[in-house]
mmCIF file with all atom_site columns, C-alpha atoms in Angstrom:
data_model
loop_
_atom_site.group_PDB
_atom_site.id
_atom_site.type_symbol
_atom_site.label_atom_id
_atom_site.label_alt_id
_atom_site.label_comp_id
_atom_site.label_asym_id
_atom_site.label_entity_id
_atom_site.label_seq_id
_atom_site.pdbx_PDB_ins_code
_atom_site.Cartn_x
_atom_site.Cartn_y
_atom_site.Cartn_z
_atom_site.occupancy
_atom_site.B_iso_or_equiv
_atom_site.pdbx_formal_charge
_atom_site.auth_seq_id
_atom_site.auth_comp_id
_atom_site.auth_asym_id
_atom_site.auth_atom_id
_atom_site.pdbx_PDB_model_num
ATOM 1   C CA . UNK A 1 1   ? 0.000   0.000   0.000   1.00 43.00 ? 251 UNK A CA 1
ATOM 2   C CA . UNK A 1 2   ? 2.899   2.437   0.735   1.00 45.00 ? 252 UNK A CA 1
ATOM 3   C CA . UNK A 1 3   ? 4.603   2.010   -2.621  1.00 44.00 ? 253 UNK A CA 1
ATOM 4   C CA . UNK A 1 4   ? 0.526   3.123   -4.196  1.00 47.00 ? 254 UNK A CA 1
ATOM 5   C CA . UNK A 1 5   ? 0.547   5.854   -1.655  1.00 52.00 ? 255 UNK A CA 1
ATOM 6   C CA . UNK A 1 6   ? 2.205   8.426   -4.423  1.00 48.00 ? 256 UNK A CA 1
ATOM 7   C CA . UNK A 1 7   ? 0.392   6.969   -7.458  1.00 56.00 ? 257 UNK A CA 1
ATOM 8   C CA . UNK A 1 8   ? -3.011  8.368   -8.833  1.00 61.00 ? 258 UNK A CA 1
ATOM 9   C CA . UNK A 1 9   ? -5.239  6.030   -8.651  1.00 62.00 ? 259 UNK A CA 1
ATOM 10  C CA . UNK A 1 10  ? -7.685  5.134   -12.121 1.00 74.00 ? 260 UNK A CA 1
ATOM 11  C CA . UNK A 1 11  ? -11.137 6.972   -11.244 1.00 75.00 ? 261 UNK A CA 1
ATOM 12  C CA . UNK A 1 12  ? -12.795 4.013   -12.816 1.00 78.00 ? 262 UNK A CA 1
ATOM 13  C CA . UNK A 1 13  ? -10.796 1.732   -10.194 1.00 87.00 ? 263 UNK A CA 1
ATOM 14  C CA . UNK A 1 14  ? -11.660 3.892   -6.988  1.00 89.00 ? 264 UNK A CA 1
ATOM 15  C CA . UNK A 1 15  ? -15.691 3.482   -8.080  1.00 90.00 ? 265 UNK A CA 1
ATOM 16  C CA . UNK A 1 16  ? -15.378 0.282   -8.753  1.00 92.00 ? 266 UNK A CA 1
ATOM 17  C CA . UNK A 1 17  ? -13.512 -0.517  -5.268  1.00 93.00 ? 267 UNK A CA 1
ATOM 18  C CA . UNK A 1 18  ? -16.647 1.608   -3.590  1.00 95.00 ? 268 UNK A CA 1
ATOM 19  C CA . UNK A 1 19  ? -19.082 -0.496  -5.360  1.00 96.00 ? 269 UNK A CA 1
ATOM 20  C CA . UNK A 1 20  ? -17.606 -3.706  -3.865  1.00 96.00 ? 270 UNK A CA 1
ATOM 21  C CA . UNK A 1 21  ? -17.002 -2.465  -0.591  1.00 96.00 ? 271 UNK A CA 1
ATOM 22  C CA . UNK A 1 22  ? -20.626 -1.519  -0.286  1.00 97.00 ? 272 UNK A CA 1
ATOM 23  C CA . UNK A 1 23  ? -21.820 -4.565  -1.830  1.00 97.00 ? 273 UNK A CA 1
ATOM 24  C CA . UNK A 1 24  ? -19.535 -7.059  0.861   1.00 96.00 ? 274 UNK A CA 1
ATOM 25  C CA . UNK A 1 25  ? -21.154 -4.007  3.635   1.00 95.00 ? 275 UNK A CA 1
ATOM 26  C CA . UNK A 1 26  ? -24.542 -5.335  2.656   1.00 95.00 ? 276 UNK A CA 1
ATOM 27  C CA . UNK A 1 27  ? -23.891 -9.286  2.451   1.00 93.00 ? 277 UNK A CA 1
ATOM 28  C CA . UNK A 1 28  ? -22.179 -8.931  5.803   1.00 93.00 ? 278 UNK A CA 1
ATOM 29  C CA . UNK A 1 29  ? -25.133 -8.098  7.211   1.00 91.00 ? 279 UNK A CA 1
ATOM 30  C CA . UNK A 1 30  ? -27.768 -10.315 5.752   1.00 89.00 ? 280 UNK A CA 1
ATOM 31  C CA . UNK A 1 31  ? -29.151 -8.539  2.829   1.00 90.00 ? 281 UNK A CA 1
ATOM 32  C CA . UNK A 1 32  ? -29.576 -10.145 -0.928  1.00 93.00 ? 282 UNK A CA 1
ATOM 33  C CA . UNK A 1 33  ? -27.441 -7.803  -3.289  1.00 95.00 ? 283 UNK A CA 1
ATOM 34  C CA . UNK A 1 34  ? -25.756 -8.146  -5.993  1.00 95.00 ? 284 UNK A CA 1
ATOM 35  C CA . UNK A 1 35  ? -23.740 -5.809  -8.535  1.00 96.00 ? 285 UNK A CA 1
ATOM 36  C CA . UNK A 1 36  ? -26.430 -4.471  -11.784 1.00 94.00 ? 286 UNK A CA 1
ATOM 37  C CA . UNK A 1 37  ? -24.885 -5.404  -15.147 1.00 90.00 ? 287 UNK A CA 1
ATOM 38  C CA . UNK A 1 38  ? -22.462 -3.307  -16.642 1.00 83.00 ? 288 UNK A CA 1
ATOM 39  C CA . UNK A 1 39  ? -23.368 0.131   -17.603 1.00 82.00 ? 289 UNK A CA 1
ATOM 40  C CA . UNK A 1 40  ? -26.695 0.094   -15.908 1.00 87.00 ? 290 UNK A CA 1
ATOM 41  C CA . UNK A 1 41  ? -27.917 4.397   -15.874 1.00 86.00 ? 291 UNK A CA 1
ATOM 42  C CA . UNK A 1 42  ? -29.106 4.824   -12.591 1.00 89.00 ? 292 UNK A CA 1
ATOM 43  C CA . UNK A 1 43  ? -27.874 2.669   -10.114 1.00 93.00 ? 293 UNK A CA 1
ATOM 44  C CA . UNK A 1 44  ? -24.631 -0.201  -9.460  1.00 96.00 ? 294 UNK A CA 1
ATOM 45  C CA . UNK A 1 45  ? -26.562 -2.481  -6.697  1.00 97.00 ? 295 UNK A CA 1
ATOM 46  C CA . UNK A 1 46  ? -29.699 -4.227  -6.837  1.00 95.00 ? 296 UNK A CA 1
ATOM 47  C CA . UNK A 1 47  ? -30.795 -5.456  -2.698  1.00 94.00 ? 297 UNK A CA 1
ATOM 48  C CA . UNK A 1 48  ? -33.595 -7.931  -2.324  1.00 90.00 ? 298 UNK A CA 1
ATOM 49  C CA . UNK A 1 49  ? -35.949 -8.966  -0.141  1.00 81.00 ? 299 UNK A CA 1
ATOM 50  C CA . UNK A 1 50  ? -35.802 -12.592 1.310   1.00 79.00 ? 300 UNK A CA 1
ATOM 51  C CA . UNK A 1 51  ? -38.325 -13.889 -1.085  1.00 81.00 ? 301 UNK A CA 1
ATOM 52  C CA . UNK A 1 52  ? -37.136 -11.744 -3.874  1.00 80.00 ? 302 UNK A CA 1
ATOM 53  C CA . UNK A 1 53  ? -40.614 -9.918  -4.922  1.00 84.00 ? 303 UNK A CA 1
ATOM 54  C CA . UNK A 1 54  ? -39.119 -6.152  -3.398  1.00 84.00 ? 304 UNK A CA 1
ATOM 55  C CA . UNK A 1 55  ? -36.393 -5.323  -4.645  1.00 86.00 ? 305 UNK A CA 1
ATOM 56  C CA . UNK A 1 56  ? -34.499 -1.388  -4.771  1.00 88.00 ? 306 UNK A CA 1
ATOM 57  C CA . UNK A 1 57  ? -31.407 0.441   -6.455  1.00 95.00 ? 307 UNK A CA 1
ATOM 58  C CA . UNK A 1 58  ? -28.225 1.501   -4.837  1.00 97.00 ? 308 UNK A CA 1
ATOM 59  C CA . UNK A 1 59  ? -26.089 4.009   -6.426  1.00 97.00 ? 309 UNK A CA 1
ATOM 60  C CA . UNK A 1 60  ? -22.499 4.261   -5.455  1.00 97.00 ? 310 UNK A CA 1
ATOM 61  C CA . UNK A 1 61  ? -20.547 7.480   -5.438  1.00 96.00 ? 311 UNK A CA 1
ATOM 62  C CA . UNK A 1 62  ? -16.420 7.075   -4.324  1.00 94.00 ? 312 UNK A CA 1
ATOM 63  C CA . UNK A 1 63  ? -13.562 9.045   -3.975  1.00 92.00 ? 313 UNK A CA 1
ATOM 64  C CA . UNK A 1 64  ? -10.496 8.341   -2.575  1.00 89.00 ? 314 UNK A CA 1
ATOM 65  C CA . UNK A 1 65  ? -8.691  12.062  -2.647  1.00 78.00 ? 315 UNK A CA 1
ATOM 66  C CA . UNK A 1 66  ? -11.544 14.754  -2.181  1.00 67.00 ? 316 UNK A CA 1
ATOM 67  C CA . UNK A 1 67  ? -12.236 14.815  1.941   1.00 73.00 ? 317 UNK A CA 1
ATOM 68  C CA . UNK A 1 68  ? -14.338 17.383  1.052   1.00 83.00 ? 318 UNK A CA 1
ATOM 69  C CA . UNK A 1 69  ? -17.238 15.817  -1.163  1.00 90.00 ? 319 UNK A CA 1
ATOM 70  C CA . UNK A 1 70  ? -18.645 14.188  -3.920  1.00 94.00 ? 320 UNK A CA 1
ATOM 71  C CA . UNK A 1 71  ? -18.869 15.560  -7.371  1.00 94.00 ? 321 UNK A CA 1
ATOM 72  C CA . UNK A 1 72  ? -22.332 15.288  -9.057  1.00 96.00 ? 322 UNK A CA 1
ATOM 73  C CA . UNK A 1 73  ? -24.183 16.431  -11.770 1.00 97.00 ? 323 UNK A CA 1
ATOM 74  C CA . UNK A 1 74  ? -27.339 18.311  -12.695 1.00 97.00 ? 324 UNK A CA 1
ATOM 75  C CA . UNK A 1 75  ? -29.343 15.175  -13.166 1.00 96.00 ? 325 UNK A CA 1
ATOM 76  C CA . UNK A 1 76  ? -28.783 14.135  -9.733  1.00 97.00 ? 326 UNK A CA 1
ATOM 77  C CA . UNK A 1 77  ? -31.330 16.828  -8.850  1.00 97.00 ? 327 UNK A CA 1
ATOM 78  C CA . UNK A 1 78  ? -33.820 14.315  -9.322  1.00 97.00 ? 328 UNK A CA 1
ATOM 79  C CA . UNK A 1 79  ? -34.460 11.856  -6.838  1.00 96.00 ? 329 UNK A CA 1
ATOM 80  C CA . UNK A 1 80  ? -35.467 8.431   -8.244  1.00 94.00 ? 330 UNK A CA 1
ATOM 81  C CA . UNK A 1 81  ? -38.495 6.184   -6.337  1.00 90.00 ? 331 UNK A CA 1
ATOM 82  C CA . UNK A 1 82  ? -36.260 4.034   -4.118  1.00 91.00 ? 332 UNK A CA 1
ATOM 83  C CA . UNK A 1 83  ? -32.840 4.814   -5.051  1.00 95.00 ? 333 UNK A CA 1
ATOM 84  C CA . UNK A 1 84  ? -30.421 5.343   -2.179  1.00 96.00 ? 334 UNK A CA 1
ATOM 85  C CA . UNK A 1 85  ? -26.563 6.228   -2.750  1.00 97.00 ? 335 UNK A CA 1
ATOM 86  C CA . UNK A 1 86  ? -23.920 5.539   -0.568  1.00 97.00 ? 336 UNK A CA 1
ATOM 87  C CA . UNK A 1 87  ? -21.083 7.766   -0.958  1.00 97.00 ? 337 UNK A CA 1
ATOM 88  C CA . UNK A 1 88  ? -18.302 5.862   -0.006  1.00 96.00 ? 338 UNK A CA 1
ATOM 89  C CA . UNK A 1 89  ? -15.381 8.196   1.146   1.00 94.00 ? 339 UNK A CA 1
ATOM 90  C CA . UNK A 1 90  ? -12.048 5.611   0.345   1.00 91.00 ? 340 UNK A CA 1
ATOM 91  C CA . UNK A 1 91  ? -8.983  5.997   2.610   1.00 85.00 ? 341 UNK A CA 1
ATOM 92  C CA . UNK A 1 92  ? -5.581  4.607   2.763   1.00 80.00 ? 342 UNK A CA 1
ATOM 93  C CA . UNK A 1 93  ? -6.278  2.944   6.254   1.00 79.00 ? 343 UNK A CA 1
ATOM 94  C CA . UNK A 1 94  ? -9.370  1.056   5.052   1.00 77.00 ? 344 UNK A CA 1
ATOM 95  C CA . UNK A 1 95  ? -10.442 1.103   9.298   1.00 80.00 ? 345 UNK A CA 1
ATOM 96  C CA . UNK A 1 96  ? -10.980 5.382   8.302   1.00 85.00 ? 346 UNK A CA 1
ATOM 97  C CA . UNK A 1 97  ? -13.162 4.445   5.195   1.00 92.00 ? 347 UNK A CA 1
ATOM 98  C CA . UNK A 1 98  ? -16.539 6.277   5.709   1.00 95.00 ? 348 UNK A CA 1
ATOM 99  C CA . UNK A 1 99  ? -19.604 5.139   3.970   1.00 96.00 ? 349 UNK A CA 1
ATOM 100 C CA . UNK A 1 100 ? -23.156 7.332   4.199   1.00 96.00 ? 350 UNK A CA 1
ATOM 101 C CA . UNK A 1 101 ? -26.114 6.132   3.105   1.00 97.00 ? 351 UNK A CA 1
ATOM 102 C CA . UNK A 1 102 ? -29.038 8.477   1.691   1.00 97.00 ? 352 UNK A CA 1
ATOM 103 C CA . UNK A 1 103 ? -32.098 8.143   -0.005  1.00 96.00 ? 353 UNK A CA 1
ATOM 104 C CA . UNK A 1 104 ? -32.175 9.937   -3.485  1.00 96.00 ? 354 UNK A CA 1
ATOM 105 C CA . UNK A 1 105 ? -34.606 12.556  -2.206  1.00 97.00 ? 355 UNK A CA 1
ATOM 106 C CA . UNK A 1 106 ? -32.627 13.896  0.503   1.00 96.00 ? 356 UNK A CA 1
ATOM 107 C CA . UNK A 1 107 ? -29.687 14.502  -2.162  1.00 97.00 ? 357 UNK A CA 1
ATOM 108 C CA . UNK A 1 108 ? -31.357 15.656  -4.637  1.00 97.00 ? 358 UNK A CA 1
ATOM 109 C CA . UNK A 1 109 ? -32.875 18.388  -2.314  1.00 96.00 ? 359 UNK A CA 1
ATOM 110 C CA . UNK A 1 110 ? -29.133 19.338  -0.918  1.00 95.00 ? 360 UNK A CA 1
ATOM 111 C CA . UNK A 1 111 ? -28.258 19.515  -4.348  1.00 96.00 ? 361 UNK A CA 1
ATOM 112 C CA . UNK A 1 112 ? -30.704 22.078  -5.531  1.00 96.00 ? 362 UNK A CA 1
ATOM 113 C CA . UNK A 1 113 ? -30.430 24.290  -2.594  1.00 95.00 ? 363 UNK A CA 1
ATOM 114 C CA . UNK A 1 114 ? -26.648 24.485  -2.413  1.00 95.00 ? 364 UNK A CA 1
ATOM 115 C CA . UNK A 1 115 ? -26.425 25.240  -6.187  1.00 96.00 ? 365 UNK A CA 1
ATOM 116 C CA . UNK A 1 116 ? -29.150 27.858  -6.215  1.00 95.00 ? 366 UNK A CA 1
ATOM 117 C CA . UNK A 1 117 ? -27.159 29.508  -3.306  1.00 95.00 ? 367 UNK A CA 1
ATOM 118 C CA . UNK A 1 118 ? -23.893 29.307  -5.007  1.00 94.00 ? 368 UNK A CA 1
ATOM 119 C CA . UNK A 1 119 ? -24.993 30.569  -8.048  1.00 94.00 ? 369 UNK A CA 1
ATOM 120 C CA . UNK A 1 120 ? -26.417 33.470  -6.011  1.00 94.00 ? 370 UNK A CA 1
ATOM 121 C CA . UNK A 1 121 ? -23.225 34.265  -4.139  1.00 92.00 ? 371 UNK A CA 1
ATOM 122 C CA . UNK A 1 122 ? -20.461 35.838  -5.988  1.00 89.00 ? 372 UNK A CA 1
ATOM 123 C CA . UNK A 1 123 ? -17.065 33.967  -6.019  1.00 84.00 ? 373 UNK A CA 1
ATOM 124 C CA . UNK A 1 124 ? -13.653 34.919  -6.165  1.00 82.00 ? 374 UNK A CA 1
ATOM 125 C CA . UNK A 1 125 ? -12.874 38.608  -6.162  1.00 82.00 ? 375 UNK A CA 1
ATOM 126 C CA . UNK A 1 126 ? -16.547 39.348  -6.287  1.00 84.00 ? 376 UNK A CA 1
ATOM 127 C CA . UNK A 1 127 ? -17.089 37.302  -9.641  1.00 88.00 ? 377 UNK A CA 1
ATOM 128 C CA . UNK A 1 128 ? -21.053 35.704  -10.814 1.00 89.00 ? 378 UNK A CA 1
ATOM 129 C CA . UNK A 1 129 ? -20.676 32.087  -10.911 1.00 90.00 ? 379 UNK A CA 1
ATOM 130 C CA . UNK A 1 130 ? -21.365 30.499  -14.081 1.00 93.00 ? 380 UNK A CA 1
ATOM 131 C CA . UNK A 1 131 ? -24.237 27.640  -14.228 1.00 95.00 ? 381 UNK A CA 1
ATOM 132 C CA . UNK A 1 132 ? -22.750 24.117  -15.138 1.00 95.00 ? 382 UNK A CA 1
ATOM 133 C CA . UNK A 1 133 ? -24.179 20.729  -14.750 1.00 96.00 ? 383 UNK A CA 1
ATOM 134 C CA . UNK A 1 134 ? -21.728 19.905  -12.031 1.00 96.00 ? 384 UNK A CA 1
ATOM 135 C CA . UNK A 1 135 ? -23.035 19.976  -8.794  1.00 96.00 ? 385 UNK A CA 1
ATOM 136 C CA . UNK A 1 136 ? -20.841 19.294  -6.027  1.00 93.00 ? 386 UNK A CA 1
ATOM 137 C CA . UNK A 1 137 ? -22.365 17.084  -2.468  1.00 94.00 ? 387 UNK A CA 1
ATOM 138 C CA . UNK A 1 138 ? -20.575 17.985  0.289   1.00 90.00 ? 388 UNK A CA 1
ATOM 139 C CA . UNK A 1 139 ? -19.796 17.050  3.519   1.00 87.00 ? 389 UNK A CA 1
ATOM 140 C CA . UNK A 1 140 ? -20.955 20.540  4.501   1.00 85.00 ? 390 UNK A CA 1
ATOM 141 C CA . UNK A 1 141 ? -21.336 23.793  3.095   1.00 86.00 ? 391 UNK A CA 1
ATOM 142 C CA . UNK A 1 142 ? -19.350 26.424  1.931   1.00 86.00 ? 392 UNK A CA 1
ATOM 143 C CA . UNK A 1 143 ? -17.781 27.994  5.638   1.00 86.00 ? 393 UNK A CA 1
ATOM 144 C CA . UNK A 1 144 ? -17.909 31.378  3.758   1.00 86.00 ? 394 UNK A CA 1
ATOM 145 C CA . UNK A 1 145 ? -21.402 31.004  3.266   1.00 89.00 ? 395 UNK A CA 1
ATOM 146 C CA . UNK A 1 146 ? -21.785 30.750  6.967   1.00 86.00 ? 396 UNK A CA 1
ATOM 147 C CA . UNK A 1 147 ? -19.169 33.698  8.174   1.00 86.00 ? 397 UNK A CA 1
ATOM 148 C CA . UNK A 1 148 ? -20.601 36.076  5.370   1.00 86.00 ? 398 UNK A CA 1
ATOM 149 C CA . UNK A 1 149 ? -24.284 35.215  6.206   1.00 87.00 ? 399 UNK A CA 1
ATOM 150 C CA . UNK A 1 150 ? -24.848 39.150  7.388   1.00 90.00 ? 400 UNK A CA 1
ATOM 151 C CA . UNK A 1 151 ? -23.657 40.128  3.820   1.00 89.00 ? 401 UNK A CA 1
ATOM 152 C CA . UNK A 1 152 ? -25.053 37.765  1.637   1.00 91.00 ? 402 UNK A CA 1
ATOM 153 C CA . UNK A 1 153 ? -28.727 37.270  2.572   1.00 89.00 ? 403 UNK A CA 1
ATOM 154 C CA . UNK A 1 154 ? -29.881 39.972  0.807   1.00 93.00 ? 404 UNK A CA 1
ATOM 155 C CA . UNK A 1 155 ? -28.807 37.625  -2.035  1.00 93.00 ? 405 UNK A CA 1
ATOM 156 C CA . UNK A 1 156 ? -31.106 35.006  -0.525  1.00 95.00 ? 406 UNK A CA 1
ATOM 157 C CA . UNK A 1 157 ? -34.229 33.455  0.012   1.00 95.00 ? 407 UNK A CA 1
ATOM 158 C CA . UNK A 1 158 ? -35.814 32.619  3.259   1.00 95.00 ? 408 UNK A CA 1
ATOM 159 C CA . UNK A 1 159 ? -35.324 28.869  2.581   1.00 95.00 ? 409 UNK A CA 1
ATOM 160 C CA . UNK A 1 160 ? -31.687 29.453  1.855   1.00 95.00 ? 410 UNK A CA 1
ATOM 161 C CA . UNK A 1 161 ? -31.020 31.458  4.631   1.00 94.00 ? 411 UNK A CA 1
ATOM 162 C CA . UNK A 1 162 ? -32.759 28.813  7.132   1.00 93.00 ? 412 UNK A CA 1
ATOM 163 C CA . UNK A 1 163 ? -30.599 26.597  5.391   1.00 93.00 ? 413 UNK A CA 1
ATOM 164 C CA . UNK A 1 164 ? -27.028 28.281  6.048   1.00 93.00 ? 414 UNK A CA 1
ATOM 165 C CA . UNK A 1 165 ? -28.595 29.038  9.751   1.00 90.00 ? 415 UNK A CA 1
ATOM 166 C CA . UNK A 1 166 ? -29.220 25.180  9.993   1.00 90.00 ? 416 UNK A CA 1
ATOM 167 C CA . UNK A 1 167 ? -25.828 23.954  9.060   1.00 89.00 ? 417 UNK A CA 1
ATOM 168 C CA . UNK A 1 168 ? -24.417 26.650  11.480  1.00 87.00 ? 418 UNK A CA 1
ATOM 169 C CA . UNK A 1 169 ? -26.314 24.554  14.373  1.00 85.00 ? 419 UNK A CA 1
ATOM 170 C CA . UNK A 1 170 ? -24.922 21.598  13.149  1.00 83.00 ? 420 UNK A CA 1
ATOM 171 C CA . UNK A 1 171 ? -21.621 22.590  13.068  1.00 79.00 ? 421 UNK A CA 1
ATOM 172 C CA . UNK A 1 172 ? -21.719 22.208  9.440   1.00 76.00 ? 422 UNK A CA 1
ATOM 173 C CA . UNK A 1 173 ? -21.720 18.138  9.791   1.00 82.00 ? 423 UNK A CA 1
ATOM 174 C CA . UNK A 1 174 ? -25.473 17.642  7.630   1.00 88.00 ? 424 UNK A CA 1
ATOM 175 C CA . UNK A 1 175 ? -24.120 14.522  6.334   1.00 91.00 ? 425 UNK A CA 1
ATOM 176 C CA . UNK A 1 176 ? -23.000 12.253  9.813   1.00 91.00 ? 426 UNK A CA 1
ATOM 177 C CA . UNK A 1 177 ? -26.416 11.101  10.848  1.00 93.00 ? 427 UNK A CA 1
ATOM 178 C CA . UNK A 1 178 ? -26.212 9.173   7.141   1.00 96.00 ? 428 UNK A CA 1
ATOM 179 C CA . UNK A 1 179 ? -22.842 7.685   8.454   1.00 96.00 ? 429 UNK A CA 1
ATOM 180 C CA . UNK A 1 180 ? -23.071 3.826   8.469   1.00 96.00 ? 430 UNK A CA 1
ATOM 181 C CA . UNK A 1 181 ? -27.150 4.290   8.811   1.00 96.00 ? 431 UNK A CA 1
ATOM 182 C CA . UNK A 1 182 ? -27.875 0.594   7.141   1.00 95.00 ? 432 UNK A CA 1
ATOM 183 C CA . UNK A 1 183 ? -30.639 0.482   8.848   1.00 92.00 ? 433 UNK A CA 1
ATOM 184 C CA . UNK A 1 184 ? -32.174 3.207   6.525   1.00 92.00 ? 434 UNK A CA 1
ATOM 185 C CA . UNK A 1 185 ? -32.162 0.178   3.499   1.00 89.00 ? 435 UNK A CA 1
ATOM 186 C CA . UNK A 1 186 ? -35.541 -1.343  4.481   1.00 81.00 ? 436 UNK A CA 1
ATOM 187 C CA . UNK A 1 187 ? -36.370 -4.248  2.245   1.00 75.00 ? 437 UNK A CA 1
#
């Protein structure tokens, strides 16, 4: 592991090492899964229930070298009837590995909300930001967001602005009650 310490790592390699670690998370503790066939749109996981007549989709977003997040995209912004991700968070010492679990509704709301507010929010040196279809799913928000609050909610709606008061109360942490929460995958 120390000699792959200094070598970039194939993105395509880091997802699929997500996908499997999630998948051997779920067998370990007693559900039906399996990987979906290659190139499947929406999803990488297919659980089951014990008799096999439920069955729901598990999307699987790694990375190995952003702490910070998970890049997304503009379709994400739609949640999916029973999709949950896991965004698996890959670390040298596999014991520090993180994995959240959340259902496709909850991120597709963060998603929207943080990319309305940056796009209202200048950026650098005072600069518009430009709409893209990346979207970015962070661990929190933006700590600027939260220090500039007094100057930027003129910018803002109500919503937003409950928002950015709500991850102040949180410490900015949104994302740890999904930590390891398996037991939001209901069968």
């Amino acid at each position: 592991m120390e000699e792959m310490k200094n070598q970039k790592v194939q993105s395509s390699v880091v997802g699929a090492a997500g996908e499997h670690l999630v998948l051997s998370e779920l067998l370990k503790r007693g559900y039906i899964a399996g990987l979906a066939p290659f190139n499947v749109k929406d999803y990488d996981i297919v659980v089951l229930n014990q008799d096999g007549t439920n069955s729901f989709p598990i999307q699987v977003k790694t990375t190995a070298s952003n702490k910070r997040g998970w890049i997304m995209q503009e379709k994400h912004e739609k949640p999916i009837k029973d999709l949950y991700y896991c965004f698996v968070y890959l670390h040298e010492k596999l014991s520090d590995t993180e994995i959240f679990i959340i259902h496709s509704k909850n991120v597709a709301d963060f998603l929207k909300l943080t990319h309305s507010i940056w796009l209202k929010v200048p950026g650098k040196n005072g600069k518009k930001h430009n709409d893209s279809k990346m979207r970015m799913l962070g661990r929190g928000i933006n700590q600027d967001w939260i220090r500039n609050l007094d100057k930027i909610e003129k910018l803002l709606s109500k919503q937003e602005i409950s928002f950015i008061n709500k991850m102040e109360k949180t410490n900015n942490h949104w994302i740890a009650p999904f930590k390891d929460a398996w037991n939001l995958i209901k069968v």
